[in-house]
PDB file of C-alpha atoms and ligand atoms in Angstrom:
ATOM      1  CA  MET A   1     -18.555  11.334 -23.339  1.00 98.00           C
ATOM      2  CA  GLN A   2     -20.339   9.078 -20.798  1.00 98.00           C
ATOM      3  CA  ILE A   3     -18.926   8.701 -17.516  1.00 98.00           C
ATOM      4  CA  GLN A   4     -19.872   6.406 -14.798  1.00 98.00           C
ATOM      5  CA  LEU A   5     -18.743   5.972 -10.986  1.00 98.00           C
ATOM      6  CA  LEU A   6     -18.807   2.167 -10.578  1.00 98.00           C
ATOM      7  CA  PRO A   7     -20.717   1.107  -7.339  1.00 96.00           C
ATOM      8  CA  SER A   8     -18.820  -0.537  -4.871  1.00 95.00           C
ATOM      9  CA  SER A   9     -21.301  -1.086  -1.668  1.00 94.00           C
ATOM     10  CA  PHE A  10     -24.234  -2.919  -1.753  1.00 91.00           C
ATOM     11  CA  ASP A  11     -27.372  -3.157   0.707  1.00 92.00           C
ATOM     12  CA  ALA A  12     -28.390  -6.674   2.227  1.00 92.00           C
ATOM     13  CA  GLY A  13     -30.768  -7.397  -0.565  1.00 91.00           C
ATOM     14  CA  GLY A  14     -27.381  -7.264  -2.881  1.00 86.00           C
ATOM     15  CA  SER A  15     -28.527  -3.977  -4.449  1.00 89.00           C
ATOM     16  CA  ALA A  16     -25.778  -1.234  -5.256  1.00 89.00           C
ATOM     17  CA  ASN A  17     -26.030   1.620  -3.102  1.00 91.00           C
ATOM     18  CA  ALA A  18     -24.717   5.313  -2.882  1.00 92.00           C
ATOM     19  CA  ALA A  19     -21.354   4.653  -0.478  1.00 94.00           C
ATOM     20  CA  GLN A  20     -18.226   4.928  -2.305  1.00 96.00           C
ATOM     21  CA  ARG A  21     -15.660   2.633  -0.792  1.00 97.00           C
ATOM     22  CA  LEU A  22     -13.704   1.888  -4.055  1.00 98.00           C
ATOM     23  CA  THR A  23     -12.852   4.219  -7.155  1.00 98.00           C
ATOM     24  CA  CYS A  24     -13.106   3.290 -10.915  1.00 98.00           C
ATOM     25  CA  PHE A  25     -14.526   5.883 -13.292  1.00 98.00           C
ATOM     26  CA  LEU A  26     -15.608   4.188 -16.460  1.00 98.00           C
ATOM     27  CA  ILE A  27     -15.324   6.463 -19.329  1.00 98.00           C
ATOM     28  CA  ASP A  28     -17.510   5.403 -22.662  1.00 98.00           C
ATOM     29  CA  ASN A  29     -17.107   1.937 -21.466  1.00 98.00           C
ATOM     30  CA  ARG A  30     -13.873   1.799 -22.880  1.00 98.00           C
ATOM     31  CA  VAL A  31     -11.511   3.458 -20.581  1.00 98.00           C
ATOM     32  CA  THR A  32     -11.134   3.421 -16.703  1.00 98.00           C
ATOM     33  CA  VAL A  33      -9.893   6.098 -14.367  1.00 99.00           C
ATOM     34  CA  ASP A  34      -8.475   3.905 -11.418  1.00 99.00           C
ATOM     35  CA  ALA A  35      -9.865   0.336 -10.954  1.00 98.00           C
ATOM     36  CA  GLY A  36     -10.895   0.046  -7.225  1.00 98.00           C
ATOM     37  CA  SER A  37     -14.336  -1.627  -8.100  1.00 98.00           C
ATOM     38  CA  ILE A  38     -13.607  -2.792 -11.830  1.00 98.00           C
ATOM     39  CA  GLY A  39     -13.377  -6.348 -11.443  1.00 98.00           C
ATOM     40  CA  ILE A  40     -16.571  -6.400  -9.269  1.00 96.00           C
ATOM     41  CA  ALA A  41     -18.899  -3.988 -10.811  1.00 96.00           C
ATOM     42  CA  ALA A  42     -18.420  -3.710 -14.568  1.00 97.00           C
ATOM     43  CA  THR A  43     -21.040  -5.729 -16.636  1.00 97.00           C
ATOM     44  CA  ASP A  44     -20.194  -8.260 -18.930  1.00 97.00           C
ATOM     45  CA  ALA A  45     -20.696  -5.898 -21.781  1.00 98.00           C
ATOM     46  CA  GLN A  46     -18.269  -3.487 -19.983  1.00 98.00           C
ATOM     47  CA  ARG A  47     -16.000  -6.522 -19.450  1.00 97.00           C
ATOM     48  CA  ARG A  48     -15.533  -6.988 -23.135  1.00 97.00           C
ATOM     49  CA  THR A  49     -14.803  -3.491 -24.040  1.00 98.00           C
ATOM     50  CA  VAL A  50     -12.542  -2.105 -21.637  1.00 98.00           C
ATOM     51  CA  ARG A  51      -8.765  -2.461 -22.413  1.00 98.00           C
ATOM     52  CA  ASP A  52      -7.421   0.589 -20.959  1.00 98.00           C
ATOM     53  CA  VAL A  53      -6.888   1.246 -17.291  1.00 99.00           C
ATOM     54  CA  ILE A  54      -5.238   4.609 -15.887  1.00 99.00           C
ATOM     55  CA  ILE A  55      -3.976   4.167 -12.526  1.00 99.00           C
ATOM     56  CA  THR A  56      -3.502   7.423 -10.595  1.00 98.00           C
ATOM     57  CA  HIS A  57      -1.958   5.769  -7.506  1.00 98.00           C
ATOM     58  CA  PRO A  58      -1.495   2.321  -6.147  1.00 98.00           C
ATOM     59  CA  HIS A  59      -3.906   3.034  -2.894  1.00 98.00           C
ATOM     60  CA  MET A  60      -5.951  -0.332  -2.572  1.00 98.00           C
ATOM     61  CA  ASP A  61      -9.255   1.653  -2.821  1.00 98.00           C
ATOM     62  CA  HIS A  62      -8.102   2.641  -6.546  1.00 98.00           C
ATOM     63  CA  ILE A  63      -6.656  -0.890  -7.354  1.00 98.00           C
ATOM     64  CA  ALA A  64      -8.279  -3.441  -5.409  1.00 98.00           C
ATOM     65  CA  SER A  65     -10.219  -5.630  -7.974  1.00 98.00           C
ATOM     66  CA  LEU A  66      -7.875  -4.874 -10.841  1.00 98.00           C
ATOM     67  CA  PRO A  67      -6.449  -8.335 -10.303  1.00 98.00           C
ATOM     68  CA  ILE A  68      -9.511  -9.778 -10.372  1.00 98.00           C
ATOM     69  CA  PHE A  69     -10.617  -8.136 -13.715  1.00 98.00           C
ATOM     70  CA  VAL A  70      -7.715  -9.339 -15.572  1.00 98.00           C
ATOM     71  CA  ASP A  71      -8.071 -12.719 -14.058  1.00 98.00           C
ATOM     72  CA  ASP A  72     -11.715 -13.274 -15.161  1.00 98.00           C
ATOM     73  CA  LEU A  73     -10.719 -12.177 -18.741  1.00 98.00           C
ATOM     74  CA  PHE A  74      -7.483 -14.382 -19.076  1.00 98.00           C
ATOM     75  CA  ALA A  75      -8.635 -16.846 -21.474  1.00 97.00           C
ATOM     76  CA  GLU A  76     -10.784 -14.624 -23.783  1.00 97.00           C
ATOM     77  CA  LEU A  77      -8.802 -11.246 -23.984  1.00 98.00           C
ATOM     78  CA  GLU A  78      -7.453 -10.876 -27.676  1.00 98.00           C
ATOM     79  CA  GLN A  79      -5.353  -7.807 -26.849  1.00 98.00           C
ATOM     80  CA  PRO A  80      -3.721  -7.066 -23.401  1.00 98.00           C
ATOM     81  CA  VAL A  81      -5.370  -4.751 -20.500  1.00 98.00           C
ATOM     82  CA  ARG A  82      -3.238  -2.038 -20.672  1.00 98.00           C
ATOM     83  CA  ILE A  83      -2.123  -0.290 -17.285  1.00 98.00           C
ATOM     84  CA  HIS A  84      -1.265   3.620 -18.013  1.00 99.00           C
ATOM     85  CA  ALA A  85       0.684   4.906 -15.020  1.00 99.00           C
ATOM     86  CA  THR A  86       3.830   6.738 -14.033  1.00 98.00           C
ATOM     87  CA  GLN A  87       7.071   4.653 -14.416  1.00 98.00           C
ATOM     88  CA  GLU A  88       6.757   5.067 -10.254  1.00 98.00           C
ATOM     89  CA  VAL A  89       3.829   3.732 -10.099  1.00 98.00           C
ATOM     90  CA  ILE A  90       4.053   0.811 -12.207  1.00 98.00           C
ATOM     91  CA  GLU A  91       6.986  -0.215 -10.267  1.00 98.00           C
ATOM     92  CA  LEU A  92       4.843  -0.132  -7.026  1.00 98.00           C
ATOM     93  CA  LEU A  93       2.307  -2.418  -8.975  1.00 98.00           C
ATOM     94  CA  LYS A  94       5.048  -4.760  -9.765  1.00 98.00           C
ATOM     95  CA  LEU A  95       6.506  -5.076  -6.336  1.00 98.00           C
ATOM     96  CA  ASP A  96       3.430  -4.906  -3.985  1.00 98.00           C
ATOM     97  CA  VAL A  97       0.518  -6.315  -6.316  1.00 98.00           C
ATOM     98  CA  PHE A  98       1.332  -8.222  -9.305  1.00 98.00           C
ATOM     99  CA  ASN A  99       4.458  -9.714  -7.631  1.00 98.00           C
ATOM    100  CA  ASP A 100       3.634 -13.510  -7.766  1.00 98.00           C
ATOM    101  CA  ILE A 101       2.967 -13.511  -4.298  1.00 98.00           C
ATOM    102  CA  VAL A 102      -0.324 -11.524  -4.140  1.00 98.00           C
ATOM    103  CA  TYR A 103      -1.246 -12.029  -7.462  1.00 98.00           C
ATOM    104  CA  PRO A 104       0.157 -13.540 -10.702  1.00 98.00           C
ATOM    105  CA  ARG A 105       2.791 -11.238 -13.009  1.00 98.00           C
ATOM    106  CA  PHE A 106       0.260 -10.710 -15.368  1.00 98.00           C
ATOM    107  CA  ASP A 107       2.353  -8.778 -17.827  1.00 98.00           C
ATOM    108  CA  GLN A 108       4.649 -11.747 -18.272  1.00 98.00           C
ATOM    109  CA  LEU A 109       1.777 -14.282 -18.994  1.00 98.00           C
ATOM    110  CA  LYS A 110       0.189 -15.064 -22.237  1.00 98.00           C
ATOM    111  CA  ASN A 111      -2.876 -16.666 -23.227  1.00 98.00           C
ATOM    112  CA  ASP A 112      -3.576 -18.139 -27.139  1.00 98.00           C
ATOM    113  CA  HIS A 113      -3.478 -14.377 -28.276  1.00 98.00           C
ATOM    114  CA  GLY A 114      -0.387 -13.200 -26.513  1.00 98.00           C
ATOM    115  CA  PHE A 115       0.274 -10.957 -23.514  1.00 98.00           C
ATOM    116  CA  VAL A 116      -2.699 -10.492 -21.226  1.00 98.00           C
ATOM    117  CA  MET A 117      -1.993  -7.309 -19.484  1.00 98.00           C
ATOM    118  CA  GLN A 118       0.782  -4.567 -20.450  1.00 98.00           C
ATOM    119  CA  TYR A 119       2.188  -1.747 -18.293  1.00 98.00           C
ATOM    120  CA  VAL A 120       2.264   1.262 -20.494  1.00 98.00           C
ATOM    121  CA  PRO A 121       4.047   4.409 -18.978  1.00 98.00           C
ATOM    122  CA  PHE A 122       3.561   7.814 -19.111  1.00 98.00           C
ATOM    123  CA  ASP A 123       5.450  11.021 -18.263  1.00 98.00           C
ATOM    124  CA  VAL A 124       3.826  13.738 -16.162  1.00 98.00           C
ATOM    125  CA  GLY A 125       3.193  17.042 -18.173  1.00 97.00           C
ATOM    126  CA  LYS A 126       3.135  15.488 -21.718  1.00 98.00           C
ATOM    127  CA  ALA A 127       0.073  14.713 -23.527  1.00 98.00           C
ATOM    128  CA  PHE A 128      -0.720  10.806 -24.261  1.00 98.00           C
ATOM    129  CA  ARG A 129      -3.367   8.861 -26.041  1.00 98.00           C
ATOM    130  CA  VAL A 130      -5.486   6.479 -24.195  1.00 98.00           C
ATOM    131  CA  ALA A 131      -7.980   4.736 -26.942  1.00 98.00           C
ATOM    132  CA  HIS A 132     -10.057   7.678 -28.042  1.00 98.00           C
ATOM    133  CA  LEU A 133      -8.791  10.053 -25.462  1.00 98.00           C
ATOM    134  CA  THR A 134      -6.195  12.553 -25.077  1.00 98.00           C
ATOM    135  CA  VAL A 135      -5.127  12.498 -21.601  1.00 98.00           C
ATOM    136  CA  THR A 136      -2.611  14.650 -19.543  1.00 98.00           C
ATOM    137  CA  ALA A 137      -1.235  14.001 -15.868  1.00 98.00           C
ATOM    138  CA  VAL A 138       0.468  15.864 -13.312  1.00 98.00           C
ATOM    139  CA  ALA A 139       1.630  15.147  -9.628  1.00 98.00           C
ATOM    140  CA  VAL A 140      -1.127  16.233  -6.943  1.00 98.00           C
ATOM    141  CA  ASN A 141      -0.501  16.369  -3.507  1.00 98.00           C
ATOM    142  CA  HIS A 142      -1.009  12.866  -1.711  1.00 98.00           C
ATOM    143  CA  ILE A 143       0.701  10.897   0.613  1.00 98.00           C
ATOM    144  CA  VAL A 144       1.975   8.193  -2.079  1.00 98.00           C
ATOM    145  CA  PRO A 145       3.156   9.333  -5.850  1.00 98.00           C
ATOM    146  CA  THR A 146      -0.343  10.123  -7.312  1.00 98.00           C
ATOM    147  CA  VAL A 147      -1.673  12.117 -10.567  1.00 98.00           C
ATOM    148  CA  GLY A 148      -4.343  14.307 -11.448  1.00 98.00           C
ATOM    149  CA  LEU A 149      -5.817  13.966 -15.084  1.00 98.00           C
ATOM    150  CA  VAL A 150      -7.592  16.092 -17.688  1.00 98.00           C
ATOM    151  CA  ALA A 151      -9.019  13.668 -20.265  1.00 98.00           C
ATOM    152  CA  SER A 152     -10.520  14.893 -23.610  1.00 98.00           C
ATOM    153  CA  ASP A 153     -12.090  13.268 -26.664  1.00 98.00           C
ATOM    154  CA  GLY A 154     -11.623  16.292 -28.766  1.00 97.00           C
ATOM    155  CA  LYS A 155     -15.103  17.762 -27.946  1.00 98.00           C
ATOM    156  CA  ILE A 156     -15.647  17.248 -24.466  1.00 98.00           C
ATOM    157  CA  THR A 157     -12.837  17.907 -21.512  1.00 98.00           C
ATOM    158  CA  VAL A 158     -13.049  16.455 -18.205  1.00 98.00           C
ATOM    159  CA  ALA A 159     -10.555  16.782 -15.151  1.00 98.00           C
ATOM    160  CA  PHE A 160      -9.907  14.055 -12.458  1.00 99.00           C
ATOM    161  CA  SER A 161      -8.261  15.489  -9.170  1.00 98.00           C
ATOM    162  CA  SER A 162      -7.697  11.825  -7.950  1.00 98.00           C
ATOM    163  CA  ASP A 163      -6.359  11.970  -3.877  1.00 98.00           C
ATOM    164  CA  THR A 164      -5.085  15.063  -2.809  1.00 98.00           C
ATOM    165  CA  ALA A 165      -4.839  17.991  -0.485  1.00 98.00           C
ATOM    166  CA  GLU A 166      -4.309  21.447  -1.586  1.00 98.00           C
ATOM    167  CA  THR A 167      -2.125  21.611  -4.985  1.00 98.00           C
ATOM    168  CA  GLU A 168      -1.171  23.843  -7.705  1.00 98.00           C
ATOM    169  CA  ASP A 169       0.172  22.313 -10.707  1.00 98.00           C
ATOM    170  CA  PHE A 170      -3.373  20.623 -11.157  1.00 98.00           C
ATOM    171  CA  TRP A 171      -5.108  23.635 -11.335  1.00 98.00           C
ATOM    172  CA  LYS A 172      -2.406  25.210 -13.702  1.00 98.00           C
ATOM    173  CA  MET A 173      -2.854  22.258 -16.041  1.00 98.00           C
ATOM    174  CA  VAL A 174      -6.927  22.485 -16.112  1.00 98.00           C
ATOM    175  CA  ASN A 175      -6.299  26.299 -16.449  1.00 98.00           C
ATOM    176  CA  ARG A 176      -4.420  25.719 -19.752  1.00 97.00           C
ATOM    177  CA  GLU A 177      -7.215  23.846 -21.104  1.00 97.00           C
ATOM    178  CA  GLN A 178      -9.501  25.739 -23.616  1.00 96.00           C
ATOM    179  CA  LYS A 179     -13.023  24.810 -21.579  1.00 96.00           C
ATOM    180  CA  LEU A 180     -13.765  22.247 -18.804  1.00 98.00           C
ATOM    181  CA  ASP A 181     -16.962  20.186 -19.106  1.00 98.00           C
ATOM    182  CA  ALA A 182     -16.952  18.452 -15.817  1.00 98.00           C
ATOM    183  CA  LEU A 183     -14.455  18.381 -12.878  1.00 98.00           C
ATOM    184  CA  PHE A 184     -14.237  15.244 -10.512  1.00 98.00           C
ATOM    185  CA  ILE A 185     -12.984  16.368  -7.103  1.00 98.00           C
ATOM    186  CA  GLU A 186     -12.427  14.741  -3.966  1.00 98.00           C
ATOM    187  CA  ALA A 187     -13.915  15.704  -0.640  1.00 98.00           C
ATOM    188  CA  SER A 188     -13.081  12.652   1.929  1.00 98.00           C
ATOM    189  CA  PHE A 189     -13.737  14.174   5.199  1.00 98.00           C
ATOM    190  CA  PRO A 190     -15.757  16.455   6.921  1.00 98.00           C
ATOM    191  CA  ASN A 191     -14.538  19.844   8.231  1.00 98.00           C
ATOM    192  CA  SER A 192     -14.374  18.876  11.932  1.00 98.00           C
ATOM    193  CA  MET A 193     -11.551  16.508  10.566  1.00 98.00           C
ATOM    194  CA  GLN A 194      -9.172  18.722   8.701  1.00 98.00           C
ATOM    195  CA  GLN A 195      -6.505  17.644  10.942  1.00 98.00           C
ATOM    196  CA  LEU A 196      -6.780  14.191   9.612  1.00 98.00           C
ATOM    197  CA  ALA A 197      -7.331  15.018   6.264  1.00 98.00           C
ATOM    198  CA  ASN A 198      -4.222  17.159   6.293  1.00 98.00           C
ATOM    199  CA  ALA A 199      -2.325  14.175   7.771  1.00 98.00           C
ATOM    200  CA  SER A 200      -3.540  11.787   5.267  1.00 98.00           C
ATOM    201  CA  LYS A 201      -3.560  14.477   2.112  1.00 98.00           C
ATOM    202  CA  HIS A 202      -7.139  14.850   1.295  1.00 98.00           C
ATOM    203  CA  LEU A 203      -9.718  17.595   1.246  1.00 98.00           C
ATOM    204  CA  THR A 204     -12.728  18.617   3.195  1.00 98.00           C
ATOM    205  CA  PRO A 205     -15.722  20.664   1.905  1.00 98.00           C
ATOM    206  CA  SER A 206     -13.723  23.836   3.197  1.00 98.00           C
ATOM    207  CA  THR A 207     -10.400  23.087   1.449  1.00 98.00           C
ATOM    208  CA  LEU A 208     -12.434  22.099  -1.459  1.00 98.00           C
ATOM    209  CA  LYS A 209     -13.811  25.332  -1.706  1.00 98.00           C
ATOM    210  CA  LEU A 210     -10.375  27.193  -1.412  1.00 98.00           C
ATOM    211  CA  GLU A 211      -9.199  25.064  -4.323  1.00 98.00           C
ATOM    212  CA  LEU A 212     -11.941  26.079  -6.457  1.00 98.00           C
ATOM    213  CA  THR A 213     -10.808  29.476  -6.191  1.00 97.00           C
ATOM    214  CA  LYS A 214      -7.760  28.368  -8.199  1.00 98.00           C
ATOM    215  CA  LEU A 215      -9.814  27.435 -11.026  1.00 97.00           C
ATOM    216  CA  ASN A 216     -10.463  29.930 -13.818  1.00 97.00           C
ATOM    217  CA  HIS A 217     -13.063  28.037 -15.700  1.00 93.00           C
ATOM    218  CA  ASN A 218     -16.513  28.444 -14.712  1.00 92.00           C
ATOM    219  CA  GLY A 219     -19.773  27.031 -15.551  1.00 95.00           C
ATOM    220  CA  MET A 220     -18.747  23.281 -15.454  1.00 98.00           C
ATOM    221  CA  ASP A 221     -20.435  20.471 -13.473  1.00 98.00           C
ATOM    222  CA  ILE A 222     -18.420  19.729 -10.458  1.00 98.00           C
ATOM    223  CA  LEU A 223     -18.744  16.350  -9.142  1.00 98.00           C
ATOM    224  CA  ALA A 224     -17.548  15.455  -5.593  1.00 98.00           C
ATOM    225  CA  VAL A 225     -16.322  11.961  -5.057  1.00 98.00           C
ATOM    226  CA  HIS A 226     -14.531   9.623  -2.873  1.00 98.00           C
ATOM    227  CA  LEU A 227     -16.508  10.692   0.301  1.00 98.00           C
ATOM    228  CA  LYS A 228     -15.653   8.418   3.532  1.00 98.00           C
ATOM    229  CA  PRO A 229     -18.653   6.133   3.822  1.00 97.00           C
ATOM    230  CA  ALA A 230     -18.682   6.844   7.559  1.00 97.00           C
ATOM    231  CA  TYR A 231     -18.869  10.469   7.227  1.00 98.00           C
ATOM    232  CA  ARG A 232     -20.884  10.834   4.233  1.00 97.00           C
ATOM    233  CA  ASP A 233     -24.199  12.340   5.381  1.00 97.00           C
ATOM    234  CA  LEU A 234     -21.874  15.156   7.010  1.00 98.00           C
ATOM    235  CA  VAL A 235     -19.731  15.417   3.825  1.00 98.00           C
ATOM    236  CA  VAL A 236     -23.059  16.021   1.529  1.00 98.00           C
ATOM    237  CA  THR A 237     -24.738  18.124   4.320  1.00 98.00           C
ATOM    238  CA  GLU A 238     -21.084  20.704   4.184  1.00 98.00           C
ATOM    239  CA  LEU A 239     -20.974  20.595   0.406  1.00 98.00           C
ATOM    240  CA  ASN A 240     -24.202  21.709  -0.064  1.00 98.00           C
ATOM    241  CA  GLN A 241     -23.787  24.350   2.739  1.00 98.00           C
ATOM    242  CA  LEU A 242     -20.782  25.677   0.495  1.00 98.00           C
ATOM    243  CA  GLY A 243     -23.670  27.088  -2.227  1.00 94.00           C
ATOM    244  CA  ILE A 244     -21.404  26.360  -5.113  1.00 96.00           C
ATOM    245  CA  GLU A 245     -23.055  26.259  -8.465  1.00 92.00           C
ATOM    246  CA  LYS A 246     -23.553  23.034 -10.077  1.00 96.00           C
ATOM    247  CA  LEU A 247     -21.343  21.312  -7.305  1.00 98.00           C
ATOM    248  CA  THR A 248     -22.921  17.840  -6.613  1.00 98.00           C
ATOM    249  CA  VAL A 249     -22.058  14.610  -5.115  1.00 98.00           C
ATOM    250  CA  MET A 250     -21.604  12.036  -7.935  1.00 98.00           C
ATOM    251  CA  GLU A 251     -24.008   9.222  -7.861  1.00 97.00           C
ATOM    252  CA  THR A 252     -22.565   5.827  -7.952  1.00 96.00           C
ATOM    253  CA  GLY A 253     -23.893   3.951 -10.911  1.00 96.00           C
ATOM    254  CA  ARG A 254     -25.290   6.718 -12.849  1.00 97.00           C
ATOM    255  CA  VAL A 255     -24.145   7.335 -16.503  1.00 98.00           C
ATOM    256  CA  TYR A 256     -23.606  11.078 -16.740  1.00 98.00           C
ATOM    257  CA  GLU A 257     -23.354  12.308 -20.129  1.00 98.00           C
ATOM    258  CA  TRP A 258     -21.614  15.534 -21.654  1.00 98.00           C
TER     259      TRP A 258
HETATM  260 ZN1   ZN B 301      -5.142   7.623  -1.915  1.00 80.59          ZN
HETATM  261 ZN1   ZN B 302      -8.556   6.955  -2.511  1.00 80.59          ZN
END
């Protein structure tokens, strides 16, 4: 399984850099988890193969360029871009994004081949198929309806916390898996900003460490993501100071393979 965190920040010369302002994990060039940077960072080849997008929650950093992605592909799509989300999140996308004001209601528009976008609701706690993956989602603890996910291709199993503060059901779901190859977990703010992290329902390195005590698996790669660019250097230092084996900060643009 290949997973890439698409870049979302650029140097003066235009090349992508390490800061993560938007969230979009690309799995096997076919499926994404969230779509923040999909419309600006996907290569032309990736645009041709990604037709399934899982949205964990409707915050802008997770959906920002999804409308642009569908728009760019409008004429050439031979199948719709499928938006997998809970019904609750789908309703928010319909209300606030694809509402004929901010952007068109693409789920109601067709090209020569048919509809260009399709909402595919899933239930929390129940496995569902997305392309070649089996996915299960549960609610996590964020300020809007948000899910964390486990995804498996039958050989490799990975878990995404999405945006969350301390949470329980996510770890129960992850612990039910036979094994875990990689965990993508958020670490938004430095320890000194714990109050803001609590108020906005995010983790710091110290609460991330507490969360990991709920995990029964070991030996997997742990990739910290969603570091707020303004505090990135400090969060990286604090994560390194935790001394947790196989915990690294995920590099944007790099293709990881399990
Ligand atoms: Zn969020
Ligand atoms: Zn976010």
